[in-house]
Coordinates of C-alpha atoms and ligand atoms in Angstrom, one line a residue:
Chain U
M1 CA -34.9 19.3 -12.4
S2 CA -32.8 21.6 -14.6
N3 CA -32.3 20.9 -18.3
I4 CA -28.8 20.0 -17.9
W5 CA -29.6 17.0 -15.7
Y6 CA -32.2 15.9 -18.2
Y7 CA -29.5 15.8 -20.8
V8 CA -27.1 14.1 -18.5
F9 CA -29.4 11.3 -17.6
T10 CA -30.5 10.8 -21.2
L11 CA -26.9 10.4 -22.1
V12 CA -26.3 7.9 -19.2
F13 CA -29.4 5.9 -20.4
F14 CA -28.0 5.5 -24.0
L15 CA -24.6 4.7 -22.5
F16 CA -26.0 1.8 -20.7
D17 CA -28.5 0.8 -23.4
Y18 CA -25.8 0.8 -26.2
F19 CA -23.6 -1.2 -23.8
I20 CA -26.3 -3.9 -23.7
L21 CA -26.7 -3.7 -27.5
A22 CA -23.0 -3.9 -28.1
M23 CA -22.6 -6.9 -25.8
G24 CA -25.3 -8.6 -27.9
L25 CA -23.7 -7.9 -31.1
N26 CA -20.4 -8.8 -29.7
I27 CA -21.4 -12.4 -28.8
Q28 CA -22.6 -12.9 -32.3
Y29 CA -19.9 -11.1 -34.3
G30 CA -17.0 -10.7 -31.8
E31 CA -17.2 -14.1 -30.3
T32 CA -18.7 -16.3 -32.8
G33 CA -18.0 -14.5 -36.1
I34 CA -21.6 -14.1 -37.3
L35 CA -21.7 -10.8 -39.2
N36 CA -25.2 -9.8 -38.3
F37 CA -25.9 -6.7 -40.5
A38 CA -29.6 -7.0 -39.5
Y39 CA -28.8 -6.3 -35.8
I40 CA -30.9 -3.1 -35.7
G41 CA -33.9 -5.2 -36.9
F42 CA -33.7 -7.4 -33.8
V43 CA -33.4 -4.4 -31.7
A44 CA -36.6 -3.0 -33.4
V45 CA -38.5 -6.2 -32.9
G46 CA -37.7 -6.1 -29.2
S47 CA -38.7 -2.5 -28.9
Y48 CA -42.0 -2.8 -30.8
V49 CA -43.0 -6.0 -28.9
T50 CA -42.1 -4.6 -25.6
G51 CA -44.0 -1.4 -26.3
A52 CA -47.0 -3.2 -27.8
L53 CA -47.3 -5.5 -24.8
A54 CA -47.3 -2.6 -22.4
L55 CA -49.9 -0.6 -24.3
P56 CA -53.5 -1.3 -23.7
S57 CA -55.7 -2.8 -26.4
S58 CA -55.4 -0.6 -29.5
V59 CA -59.2 0.0 -29.6
G60 CA -59.8 3.7 -29.2
T61 CA -56.2 4.7 -28.9
G62 CA -55.9 6.1 -32.3
Q63 CA -53.1 3.8 -33.0
H64 CA -53.0 0.4 -34.8
Y65 CA -50.9 -2.4 -33.3
I66 CA -51.1 -6.0 -32.4
L67 CA -50.8 -7.4 -28.9
G68 CA -51.9 -4.6 -26.6
L69 CA -52.0 -6.6 -23.4
G70 CA -51.1 -3.9 -20.9
L71 CA -48.4 -6.2 -19.3
P72 CA -46.2 -4.8 -16.6
F73 CA -42.6 -4.1 -16.7
P74 CA -40.4 -6.0 -16.9
V75 CA -42.6 -9.0 -18.1
N76 CA -43.1 -7.1 -21.4
L77 CA -39.3 -6.4 -21.6
I78 CA -38.4 -10.1 -21.3
L79 CA -41.0 -11.1 -23.8
G80 CA -39.6 -8.4 -26.1
G81 CA -36.2 -10.0 -25.7
L82 CA -37.7 -13.4 -26.6
A83 CA -39.6 -12.1 -29.6
S84 CA -36.2 -11.0 -30.9
C85 CA -35.0 -14.5 -30.3
G86 CA -37.9 -15.8 -32.3
L87 CA -36.7 -13.8 -35.2
A88 CA -33.2 -15.2 -34.8
V89 CA -34.6 -18.8 -35.0
V90 CA -36.3 -18.0 -38.3
V91 CA -33.2 -16.3 -39.7
A92 CA -31.0 -19.2 -38.5
L93 CA -33.1 -21.8 -40.0
I94 CA -33.3 -20.1 -43.3
S95 CA -29.8 -18.9 -43.7
L96 CA -27.3 -19.8 -41.1
R97 CA -27.1 -23.4 -41.9
R98 CA -26.4 -22.7 -45.6
L99 CA -24.4 -19.5 -45.8
R100 CA -20.9 -18.6 -44.9
T101 CA -20.1 -15.3 -43.3
D102 CA -20.1 -12.8 -46.2
Y103 CA -23.2 -14.3 -47.9
L104 CA -25.0 -14.5 -44.6
A105 CA -24.1 -10.8 -44.1
M106 CA -25.7 -9.9 -47.5
V107 CA -28.9 -11.8 -46.7
L108 CA -29.0 -10.2 -43.3
I109 CA -28.8 -6.7 -44.9
S110 CA -31.6 -7.5 -47.1
L111 CA -33.6 -8.9 -44.1
S112 CA -33.2 -5.6 -42.3
L113 CA -34.5 -3.8 -45.3
V114 CA -37.4 -6.1 -45.6
L115 CA -38.2 -5.8 -41.9
Y116 CA -38.0 -2.0 -42.2
D117 CA -40.4 -1.8 -45.1
I118 CA -43.0 -4.1 -43.5
C119 CA -42.9 -2.1 -40.2
N120 CA -42.9 1.1 -42.0
N121 CA -45.8 0.3 -44.4
F122 CA -48.0 -2.4 -42.7
V123 CA -49.9 -0.2 -40.4
P124 CA -51.9 -2.9 -38.4
L125 CA -48.6 -4.3 -37.1
F126 CA -46.9 -1.5 -35.2
N127 CA -48.7 1.6 -36.5
G128 CA -46.5 2.0 -39.7
A129 CA -44.5 5.2 -40.1
D130 CA -46.0 6.8 -37.1
G131 CA -44.7 4.0 -34.8
L132 CA -45.9 3.4 -31.2
Y133 CA -46.4 6.2 -28.8
N134 CA -47.8 6.9 -25.4
V135 CA -46.2 3.7 -24.1
P136 CA -46.8 3.7 -20.3
E137 CA -43.6 4.5 -18.2
P138 CA -42.7 1.7 -16.0
F139 CA -43.5 2.2 -12.3
A140 CA -44.4 5.9 -12.9
G141 CA -47.8 5.3 -11.4
V142 CA -46.5 3.2 -8.3
L143 CA -43.6 5.5 -7.6
K144 CA -45.5 8.7 -8.4
L145 CA -42.7 9.8 -10.7
T146 CA -43.0 13.0 -12.8
T147 CA -41.7 13.2 -16.2
N148 CA -38.6 14.7 -14.8
S149 CA -37.9 12.2 -12.0
F150 CA -38.7 9.4 -14.5
I151 CA -35.6 10.0 -16.6
P152 CA -32.9 9.6 -13.9
F153 CA -34.9 6.7 -12.4
F154 CA -35.2 4.8 -15.6
A155 CA -31.4 5.5 -16.5
A156 CA -30.7 3.8 -13.1
V157 CA -33.0 0.8 -13.9
T158 CA -31.2 0.4 -17.2
G159 CA -27.9 0.6 -15.4
V160 CA -28.9 -2.2 -13.1
I161 CA -30.1 -4.3 -16.1
A162 CA -26.9 -3.6 -17.9
A163 CA -24.8 -4.7 -15.0
L164 CA -26.8 -7.9 -14.6
L165 CA -26.6 -8.7 -18.3
W166 CA -22.8 -7.9 -18.2
W167 CA -22.4 -10.4 -15.4
V168 CA -24.3 -13.1 -17.3
M169 CA -22.2 -12.3 -20.5
S170 CA -19.0 -12.5 -18.7
R171 CA -19.9 -15.9 -17.4
I172 CA -20.8 -17.0 -20.9
T173 CA -17.7 -15.8 -22.5
R174 CA -15.5 -17.3 -19.9
S175 CA -17.1 -20.7 -20.0
P176 CA -16.3 -23.6 -22.3
Q177 CA -19.2 -22.5 -24.2
G178 CA -17.6 -19.1 -25.0
R179 CA -14.4 -20.8 -25.9
T180 CA -16.4 -23.0 -28.3
F181 CA -17.9 -19.8 -29.8
R182 CA -14.4 -18.3 -30.4
A183 CA -13.2 -21.5 -31.9
I184 CA -16.0 -21.5 -34.4
R185 CA -15.1 -17.8 -35.2
D186 CA -11.7 -18.7 -35.9
D187 CA -12.4 -21.8 -38.0
E188 CA -15.7 -23.6 -38.5
V189 CA -14.2 -26.5 -40.3
V190 CA -11.6 -27.3 -37.7
A191 CA -14.1 -26.8 -34.9
A192 CA -16.4 -29.4 -36.6
A193 CA -13.4 -31.7 -37.0
L194 CA -13.1 -31.5 -33.2
G195 CA -16.7 -32.5 -32.6
K196 CA -18.4 -29.1 -32.3
D197 CA -21.8 -28.8 -33.9
V198 CA -21.2 -25.5 -35.7
F199 CA -24.9 -24.7 -36.5
R200 CA -26.2 -25.4 -33.0
N201 CA -23.5 -23.2 -31.5
Q202 CA -24.1 -20.4 -34.0
L203 CA -27.7 -20.7 -33.3
K204 CA -27.1 -20.5 -29.5
S205 CA -24.9 -17.4 -30.0
M206 CA -27.6 -15.8 -32.3
L207 CA -30.3 -16.5 -29.6
I208 CA -28.2 -14.9 -26.7
G209 CA -27.3 -11.8 -28.9
S210 CA -30.8 -11.4 -30.1
F211 CA -32.1 -11.5 -26.6
Y212 CA -29.7 -8.7 -25.7
A213 CA -30.8 -6.7 -28.8
G214 CA -34.5 -7.2 -27.9
V215 CA -34.0 -6.1 -24.4
G216 CA -31.9 -3.1 -25.4
G217 CA -34.7 -2.2 -27.9
G218 CA -37.4 -2.7 -25.3
L219 CA -35.5 -0.3 -22.9
I220 CA -35.5 2.4 -25.6
I221 CA -39.3 2.5 -26.1
Q222 CA -39.8 2.2 -22.2
F223 CA -37.4 5.2 -21.8
S224 CA -38.7 7.4 -24.5
G225 CA -42.3 6.2 -24.6
S226 CA -42.3 6.0 -28.4
F227 CA -40.5 4.2 -31.2
N228 CA -40.9 4.6 -34.9
P229 CA -39.0 3.7 -38.1
T230 CA -36.8 6.7 -38.1
A231 CA -35.2 5.3 -34.9
W232 CA -33.9 2.2 -36.6
L233 CA -32.9 3.0 -40.1
P234 CA -30.9 -0.1 -41.4
G235 CA -27.7 2.0 -41.1
E236 CA -28.1 2.2 -37.3
T237 CA -26.6 -1.4 -37.3
F238 CA -23.3 0.1 -38.2
V239 CA -23.4 2.4 -35.1
V240 CA -23.5 -0.7 -33.0
F241 CA -20.6 -2.1 -35.0
A242 CA -18.7 1.1 -34.5
V243 CA -19.2 0.7 -30.8
L244 CA -17.6 -2.6 -31.1
I245 CA -14.7 -1.7 -33.3
V246 CA -13.9 1.4 -31.2
G247 CA -14.3 -0.3 -27.9
G248 CA -12.6 -3.5 -28.8
V249 CA -14.2 -6.6 -30.3
G250 CA -14.4 -9.6 -28.0
N251 CA -14.1 -7.7 -24.8
N252 CA -17.0 -6.8 -22.6
V253 CA -15.3 -3.8 -20.8
G254 CA -14.5 -2.6 -24.3
M255 CA -18.2 -2.4 -25.1
L256 CA -18.8 0.0 -22.3
V257 CA -15.9 2.2 -23.4
G258 CA -17.1 2.0 -27.0
S259 CA -20.5 2.9 -26.0
L260 CA -19.2 5.9 -24.2
V261 CA -17.1 7.2 -27.0
V262 CA -19.5 6.4 -29.9
E263 CA -22.9 6.5 -28.7
T264 CA -22.7 9.0 -25.9
L265 CA -20.0 11.4 -27.1
L266 CA -20.5 11.3 -30.8
I267 CA -24.1 10.5 -31.3
H268 CA -26.1 12.0 -28.5
L269 CA -24.0 14.8 -27.2
P270 CA -24.1 16.6 -30.5
A271 CA -27.9 16.6 -30.5
F272 CA -27.7 18.8 -27.4
L273 CA -25.3 21.2 -28.9
P274 CA -26.8 24.6 -30.1
A275 CA -27.6 24.6 -33.8
I276 CA -25.2 26.2 -36.2
P277 CA -27.0 29.6 -37.1
G278 CA -28.6 29.4 -40.5
H279 CA -28.1 25.6 -40.8
P280 CA -30.6 24.0 -38.4
G281 CA -30.1 20.2 -38.2
L282 CA -26.6 20.3 -39.7
I283 CA -25.0 19.2 -36.4
E284 CA -26.8 15.9 -36.6
Y285 CA -25.1 15.1 -39.8
F286 CA -21.7 15.5 -38.3
D287 CA -22.5 12.2 -36.3
S288 CA -22.0 10.0 -39.3
V289 CA -18.9 12.0 -40.5
L290 CA -17.3 11.8 -37.1
I291 CA -18.1 8.1 -36.7
G292 CA -16.7 7.4 -40.2
I293 CA -13.5 9.2 -39.4
L294 CA -13.2 7.6 -36.0
L295 CA -13.8 4.1 -37.5
M296 CA -11.0 4.6 -40.2
A297 CA -8.7 6.0 -37.5
M298 CA -9.3 3.1 -35.2
L299 CA -8.9 0.5 -37.9
W300 CA -5.7 2.1 -39.1
F301 CA -4.0 3.0 -35.7
R302 CA -5.6 0.5 -33.3
P303 CA -7.5 -2.3 -34.9
Q304 CA -7.8 -4.1 -31.6
G305 CA -9.9 -1.3 -30.2
I306 CA -9.4 0.8 -27.1
V307 CA -9.7 -2.2 -24.9
P308 CA -8.4 -5.3 -26.7
E309 CA -9.7 -8.8 -26.3
R310 CA -8.1 -10.4 -23.3
V311 CA -5.6 -13.2 -23.6
R312 CA -7.3 -15.6 -21.3
R313 CA -4.7 -16.8 -19.0
A314 CA -4.7 -19.9 -16.7
L315 CA -2.2 -21.6 -14.5
S316 CA 0.5 -23.2 -16.5
L317 CA 0.8 -26.9 -16.3
G318 CA 4.3 -28.0 -15.2
A319 CA 7.6 -26.3 -15.7
P320 CA 9.0 -24.9 -18.8
A321 CA 10.6 -27.6 -20.8
N322 CA 13.3 -28.1 -23.4
L323 CA 13.1 -26.1 -26.6
V324 CA 12.8 -29.0 -29.1
A325 CA 10.1 -31.6 -28.9
G326 CA 11.2 -34.9 -27.7
R327 CA 12.4 -37.1 -30.4
G328 CA 10.9 -40.5 -30.4
E329 CA 12.2 -43.6 -32.2
A330 CA 11.8 -43.5 -35.9
P331 CA 9.0 -46.2 -36.6
G332 CA 10.5 -47.2 -40.0
S333 CA 11.1 -50.8 -38.9
A334 CA 7.8 -51.3 -37.3
P335 CA 6.4 -54.6 -38.4
G336 CA 3.0 -54.6 -39.9
R337 CA 0.8 -57.4 -41.2
P338 CA 2.6 -58.3 -44.5
V339 CA 0.3 -57.2 -47.3
P340 CA 1.3 -57.9 -50.8
V341 CA 1.7 -54.8 -53.0
E342 CA -1.3 -54.7 -55.3
I343 CA -0.7 -53.2 -58.7
A344 CA -4.1 -53.2 -60.2
T345 CA -4.6 -53.9 -63.8
A346 CA -7.3 -52.5 -65.9
D347 CA -9.5 -55.4 -65.3
A348 CA -9.2 -54.9 -61.6
Q349 CA -11.6 -52.1 -61.9
G350 CA -14.1 -53.9 -63.9
E351 CA -16.7 -54.0 -61.2
K352 CA -17.7 -50.5 -62.1
Chain F
M1 CA -10.3 -55.3 -36.8
P2 CA -8.7 -52.2 -38.6
A3 CA -9.1 -48.9 -36.8
L4 CA -10.3 -47.4 -40.0
T5 CA -11.7 -48.9 -43.1
A6 CA -12.7 -47.2 -46.3
D7 CA -14.4 -49.6 -48.6
G8 CA -14.9 -48.7 -52.3
V9 CA -15.3 -44.9 -51.5
S10 CA -16.2 -42.5 -54.3
A11 CA -16.6 -38.8 -53.8
G12 CA -16.3 -35.3 -55.3
Y13 CA -17.6 -31.9 -55.5
G14 CA -21.0 -31.4 -56.9
R15 CA -21.4 -33.7 -59.8
T16 CA -17.7 -34.0 -60.5
T17 CA -16.3 -37.3 -59.1
I18 CA -12.7 -36.7 -57.9
I19 CA -11.9 -40.0 -56.1
S20 CA -13.3 -43.3 -57.2
D21 CA -13.4 -46.7 -55.4
I22 CA -10.8 -46.1 -52.7
N23 CA -10.0 -49.0 -50.5
L24 CA -7.9 -48.3 -47.5
T25 CA -7.4 -49.6 -43.9
A26 CA -5.4 -48.4 -41.0
E27 CA -4.3 -50.3 -38.0
R28 CA -3.6 -49.0 -34.5
G29 CA 0.2 -48.5 -33.8
N30 CA 0.8 -48.0 -37.6
V31 CA 1.5 -45.0 -39.8
T32 CA -0.3 -45.2 -43.1
T33 CA 0.8 -42.6 -45.5
I34 CA -1.0 -41.3 -48.6
I35 CA 1.2 -40.0 -51.3
G36 CA 0.5 -38.7 -54.8
P37 CA 0.8 -35.8 -57.1
N38 CA -1.0 -32.4 -56.6
G39 CA -4.7 -32.7 -57.4
A40 CA -4.7 -36.4 -57.1
G41 CA -7.5 -36.3 -54.6
K42 CA -5.6 -36.8 -51.3
S43 CA -7.3 -34.0 -49.4
T44 CA -10.7 -34.8 -51.2
F45 CA -10.4 -38.3 -49.7
A46 CA -9.5 -37.0 -46.3
K47 CA -12.5 -34.6 -46.3
T48 CA -14.7 -37.4 -47.2
L49 CA -13.5 -39.7 -44.4
V50 CA -14.5 -37.0 -41.9
G51 CA -17.9 -36.0 -43.2
I52 CA -17.0 -32.7 -44.9
L53 CA -17.8 -34.3 -48.2
R54 CA -20.4 -37.0 -48.7
P55 CA -19.3 -40.2 -50.4
S56 CA -21.4 -41.0 -53.5
K57 CA -20.4 -44.7 -53.1
G58 CA -18.7 -46.9 -50.5
R59 CA -18.6 -47.4 -46.8
I60 CA -16.4 -45.9 -44.1
T61 CA -16.0 -47.5 -40.7
V62 CA -14.1 -46.7 -37.6
G63 CA -13.7 -49.8 -35.5
D64 CA -17.2 -51.3 -35.9
V65 CA -19.0 -48.1 -36.3
D66 CA -20.2 -47.1 -39.7
I67 CA -19.6 -43.4 -40.1
T68 CA -20.4 -43.2 -43.7
R69 CA -23.1 -40.5 -43.6
M70 CA -22.7 -39.3 -40.1
P71 CA -22.7 -35.6 -39.6
G72 CA -19.0 -34.4 -39.4
H73 CA -19.2 -33.2 -35.8
L74 CA -20.3 -36.6 -34.5
I75 CA -17.3 -38.4 -36.0
P76 CA -14.6 -37.4 -33.5
R77 CA -16.5 -39.0 -30.6
N78 CA -16.5 -42.2 -32.5
G79 CA -12.6 -42.1 -32.6
L80 CA -11.6 -40.4 -35.9
V81 CA -10.2 -37.0 -35.7
Y82 CA -8.9 -34.8 -38.6
V83 CA -6.3 -32.1 -38.9
P84 CA -6.8 -30.1 -42.1
Q85 CA -4.0 -29.2 -44.5
N86 CA -3.8 -25.4 -43.9
D87 CA -5.0 -22.9 -41.2
N88 CA -5.6 -25.6 -38.7
V89 CA -5.4 -23.8 -35.4
F90 CA -7.7 -21.3 -33.8
K91 CA -5.4 -18.3 -34.3
R92 CA -7.0 -16.0 -31.7
L93 CA -7.4 -18.5 -29.0
T94 CA -4.3 -19.4 -26.8
V95 CA -2.5 -22.6 -27.0
R96 CA -4.2 -23.8 -23.9
E97 CA -7.7 -22.9 -25.3
N98 CA -7.0 -24.6 -28.5
L99 CA -6.2 -27.8 -26.5
E100 CA -9.3 -27.4 -24.3
V101 CA -11.5 -27.1 -27.3
G102 CA -10.3 -30.4 -28.3
G103 CA -10.5 -31.9 -24.9
F104 CA -14.2 -31.2 -24.5
A105 CA -15.1 -33.8 -27.1
S106 CA -13.4 -36.6 -25.2
R107 CA -14.6 -38.5 -22.1
A108 CA -11.3 -38.3 -20.5
N109 CA -10.5 -35.6 -17.9
P110 CA -9.2 -32.7 -20.1
E111 CA -6.7 -31.5 -17.6
T112 CA -5.0 -35.0 -17.2
R113 CA -5.0 -35.4 -20.9
M114 CA -3.6 -31.9 -21.6
A115 CA -0.7 -32.8 -19.1
E116 CA 0.1 -36.0 -20.9
I117 CA 0.0 -34.2 -24.3
L118 CA 2.1 -31.4 -23.3
A119 CA 4.6 -33.9 -21.9
I120 CA 5.0 -35.1 -25.5
F121 CA 4.7 -31.7 -27.1
T122 CA 7.3 -29.9 -24.9
D123 CA 7.5 -27.2 -27.4
L124 CA 4.0 -26.2 -26.7
E125 CA 4.3 -26.4 -23.0
K126 CA 6.1 -23.1 -22.5
A127 CA 3.8 -21.4 -24.9
T128 CA 0.4 -22.3 -23.3
D129 CA -0.8 -18.8 -22.8
K130 CA 0.4 -17.5 -26.2
K131 CA -2.2 -16.9 -28.9
A132 CA -1.9 -19.6 -31.5
G133 CA -1.6 -17.2 -34.3
F134 CA 1.7 -16.0 -32.9
L135 CA 3.3 -19.5 -33.2
S136 CA 5.6 -20.5 -36.0
G137 CA 4.0 -22.4 -38.9
G138 CA 5.6 -25.6 -37.5
Q139 CA 4.5 -25.0 -34.0
Q140 CA 1.0 -24.3 -35.3
N141 CA 1.0 -27.7 -37.0
L142 CA 2.2 -29.4 -33.9
L143 CA -0.5 -27.7 -31.9
A144 CA -3.1 -28.9 -34.4
I145 CA -1.9 -32.4 -34.0
A146 CA -1.7 -32.1 -30.2
R147 CA -5.2 -30.7 -30.0
A148 CA -6.5 -33.5 -32.2
L149 CA -5.0 -36.0 -29.7
M150 CA -7.0 -34.3 -26.9
V151 CA -10.0 -36.1 -28.4
D152 CA -8.2 -39.4 -27.6
P153 CA -8.8 -40.8 -31.1
S154 CA -8.3 -44.3 -32.3
V155 CA -7.4 -42.7 -35.7
I156 CA -5.8 -39.4 -36.4
L157 CA -5.9 -38.1 -39.9
L158 CA -3.3 -35.6 -40.8
D159 CA -3.3 -33.7 -44.1
E160 CA 0.2 -32.6 -45.0
P161 CA 1.3 -31.8 -41.5
T162 CA 4.8 -30.8 -42.7
A163 CA 3.8 -28.6 -45.7
G164 CA 5.9 -25.5 -45.8
L165 CA 8.2 -26.5 -42.8
S166 CA 12.0 -26.4 -42.6
P167 CA 13.7 -29.7 -42.9
A168 CA 14.6 -29.6 -39.2
Y169 CA 11.1 -29.0 -38.2
T170 CA 9.8 -31.6 -40.6
D171 CA 11.8 -34.1 -38.7
V172 CA 10.4 -32.9 -35.4
V173 CA 6.8 -33.3 -36.7
W174 CA 7.6 -36.8 -38.1
N175 CA 9.1 -37.9 -34.9
Q176 CA 6.0 -36.8 -33.1
I177 CA 3.9 -38.7 -35.6
A178 CA 6.0 -41.8 -34.7
R179 CA 5.5 -41.3 -31.1
I180 CA 1.7 -41.0 -31.5
S181 CA 1.6 -44.2 -33.4
Q182 CA 3.4 -45.8 -30.6
L183 CA 0.7 -44.7 -28.3
N184 CA -1.4 -47.3 -30.1
T185 CA -3.1 -44.8 -32.4
A186 CA -3.7 -45.4 -36.0
V187 CA -2.1 -42.5 -37.9
V188 CA -3.1 -41.6 -41.4
V189 CA -0.8 -39.0 -43.0
V190 CA -1.2 -37.2 -46.3
E191 CA 2.3 -36.3 -47.6
Q192 CA 3.9 -34.8 -50.6
N193 CA 7.4 -35.8 -49.9
V194 CA 7.8 -39.5 -51.2
E195 CA 11.1 -40.1 -49.5
R196 CA 10.0 -39.0 -46.2
A197 CA 6.8 -40.9 -46.4
L198 CA 8.5 -44.1 -47.3
K199 CA 11.1 -43.6 -44.5
H200 CA 8.5 -43.0 -41.7
S201 CA 5.5 -45.1 -42.5
D202 CA 4.4 -48.7 -42.3
F203 CA 2.0 -48.7 -45.2
V204 CA 1.8 -46.4 -48.2
H205 CA -1.0 -45.7 -50.6
I206 CA -0.3 -43.9 -53.9
F207 CA -3.1 -41.7 -55.1
V208 CA -3.1 -41.1 -58.8
A209 CA -6.0 -39.3 -60.5
G210 CA -8.4 -40.2 -57.8
T211 CA -7.5 -43.9 -57.5
N212 CA -5.2 -45.8 -55.1
H213 CA -4.5 -49.0 -57.0
V214 CA -0.9 -49.1 -55.8
H215 CA -0.6 -49.7 -52.0
G216 CA 1.4 -51.8 -49.6
P217 CA 4.0 -51.9 -47.0
A218 CA 6.5 -49.0 -47.3
A219 CA 9.5 -51.4 -48.1
E220 CA 7.8 -52.9 -51.0
I221 CA 6.6 -49.5 -52.4
A222 CA 10.0 -48.2 -52.2
D223 CA 11.2 -50.7 -54.7
L224 CA 8.6 -49.6 -57.3
D225 CA 9.1 -47.2 -60.1
L226 CA 7.3 -44.4 -58.5
A227 CA 7.9 -41.8 -61.1
S228 CA 6.0 -43.8 -63.7
I229 CA 3.2 -44.6 -61.2
F230 CA 2.9 -40.9 -60.3
L231 CA 2.7 -40.1 -64.1
G232 CA -0.1 -42.6 -64.3
R233 CA 1.9 -45.1 -66.6
S234 CA 1.3 -48.0 -64.3
G235 CA -1.7 -49.1 -62.4
A236 CA -3.8 -46.4 -63.9
H237 CA -6.1 -46.7 -66.7
Ligands
ATP401 N1 -13.8 -27.3 -53.2 C1 -13.6 -27.8 -54.4 N2 -14.4 -27.6 -55.4 C2 -14.2 -28.3 -56.6 N3 -13.2 -28.9 -57.0 C3 -12.2 -29.1 -56.0 C4 -12.3 -28.6 -54.6 N4 -11.2 -28.8 -53.9 C5 -10.5 -29.6 -54.7 N5 -10.9 -29.7 -56.0 C6 -10.5 -30.5 -57.1 O1 -10.4 -31.8 -56.7 C7 -9.1 -32.4 -57.3 C8 -8.3 -33.0 -56.1 O2 -8.0 -31.9 -55.1 P1 -7.4 -32.4 -53.8 O3 -7.3 -31.1 -52.9 O4 -8.1 -33.5 -53.1 O5 -5.9 -32.8 -54.2 P2 -4.7 -33.1 -53.4 O6 -4.3 -34.5 -53.8 O7 -4.9 -32.9 -51.9 O8 -3.5 -32.1 -53.9 P3 -2.4 -31.5 -53.0 O9 -1.3 -32.3 -53.0 O10 -2.2 -30.2 -54.0 O11 -3.0 -31.0 -51.7 C9 -8.4 -31.2 -57.9 O12 -8.6 -31.3 -59.3 C10 -9.1 -29.9 -57.4 O13 -9.1 -29.0 -58.4
MG402 MG1 -4.2 -31.7 -50.4

């Protein structure tokens, strides 16, 4: 396989993978209004756990990590997603019940820094700064895939998983459950006043989104065979936010478009461009600049994103009616149980 | 039995007590209005009734169910539903979705219920697919009321449903309130405008500095020297 196809399928992989990541962040932030600034931490947990579960026992591998069960794909991937959900439960119980959006966001930023420091420095967990490597490639043995044929193969697998997760997510967002999420996003107090358990619904949304984050992360380590702290600097969360904002918050199709523009075109494509002579590595720094400019431009000119949130239409009930609401009888004369006017005197409050 | 009873309710924020020893009942088919100067504690009382604030003293019952320390989201299914003072619609949801969110708390078939409600709120009927944020302020208030009715409540609690509306639309809202009470619902309204409150309600409670010592049928309240009561010269400490 020529180099060009290697690049193309790598881009395709990241397109699908960031589509999954964006859908997960979208259910949390776009649909439910939870500003999860630790999102990349959830991705990382999924990635590490997926990888560590696929790897054999760490004895003699030269790496240090927990788990090491040699589980087959996709069992490890699903467990990686669930590990991310486990983190969500902890975070939700500690902070979601007590904190409102902006304070929650601050706590989550700190959380992502703490997670990062733990994984980076506590070697026995996931091999510290070196991260996990030599993670077995799924099906490579069975299908006799070479390093070259594995890349298009796994890009396709990721595409299938993304399609499946998209189907599930559209069902969720179109259901009454999705409507409840959006109601909570718009106003927690009013949603509660209508009988919605805000915390329970936010927790559900966190769990769904975290599963997507974990699976997206797991696919990354399975695709590249390795994962280390440089892959999930806390700022990476904002790349996923950029995918959302550019594509269109609250719209699943928008996630795919956002992923294409931000992740594929802006982040990964430049990595394949030839280096500027005399300034190796400079190109990579253009990513952040370009994303920053793009974000500002989007928020300025098209805040709803490339594909805006759909207005969910349904059949109208009955025919259009008169402009002014029907005027009923004024009730001023309605007879009530005659109750004497009570004008309390100072001693009427004496019971205090 | 009254649809709503507040018995000696005191509440506040943190350690500050804002309302003390409030007694109030509301009957099905009646409009009970709470009036009083700014900061008197009307909204605080409303929030206490629906579990947003915890009462430090007293008892609140809806029908024969004690809701005093019930988590807020369980209260609507016991028959009490609340429409807050400001920002009371889900702005990015359509009118229909707003109503549907309310409908899922009730046992009734939401579609049938929605048709009944849209028949009353004809203004909303032609806007069902519009995002609620694009409605006028008055329409938003009506939507919030209509959505609360989706729950099929025995008591509906409205905090200043006419705040900021034009006089014409204020009448529209009050007429709807009248209709709702005729559907055998107990309506409790917090209102700034004394004249309107007296005109449209059956019972009136005057809140002054966190107490409601003055209350009674609207006709009798109308005869009182309200200005002095509002200023705390009568019935207060
Ligand atoms: N969240 C809060 N924290 C602390 N104090 C508050 C809070 N909300 C209101 N208060 C105080 O409680 C008192 C009563 O406020 P409340 O909103 O109940 O008045 P109100 O009668 O509804 O007034 P208005 O007619 O202006 O709506 C005021 O002194 C107010 O400053
Ligand atoms: Mg108020």
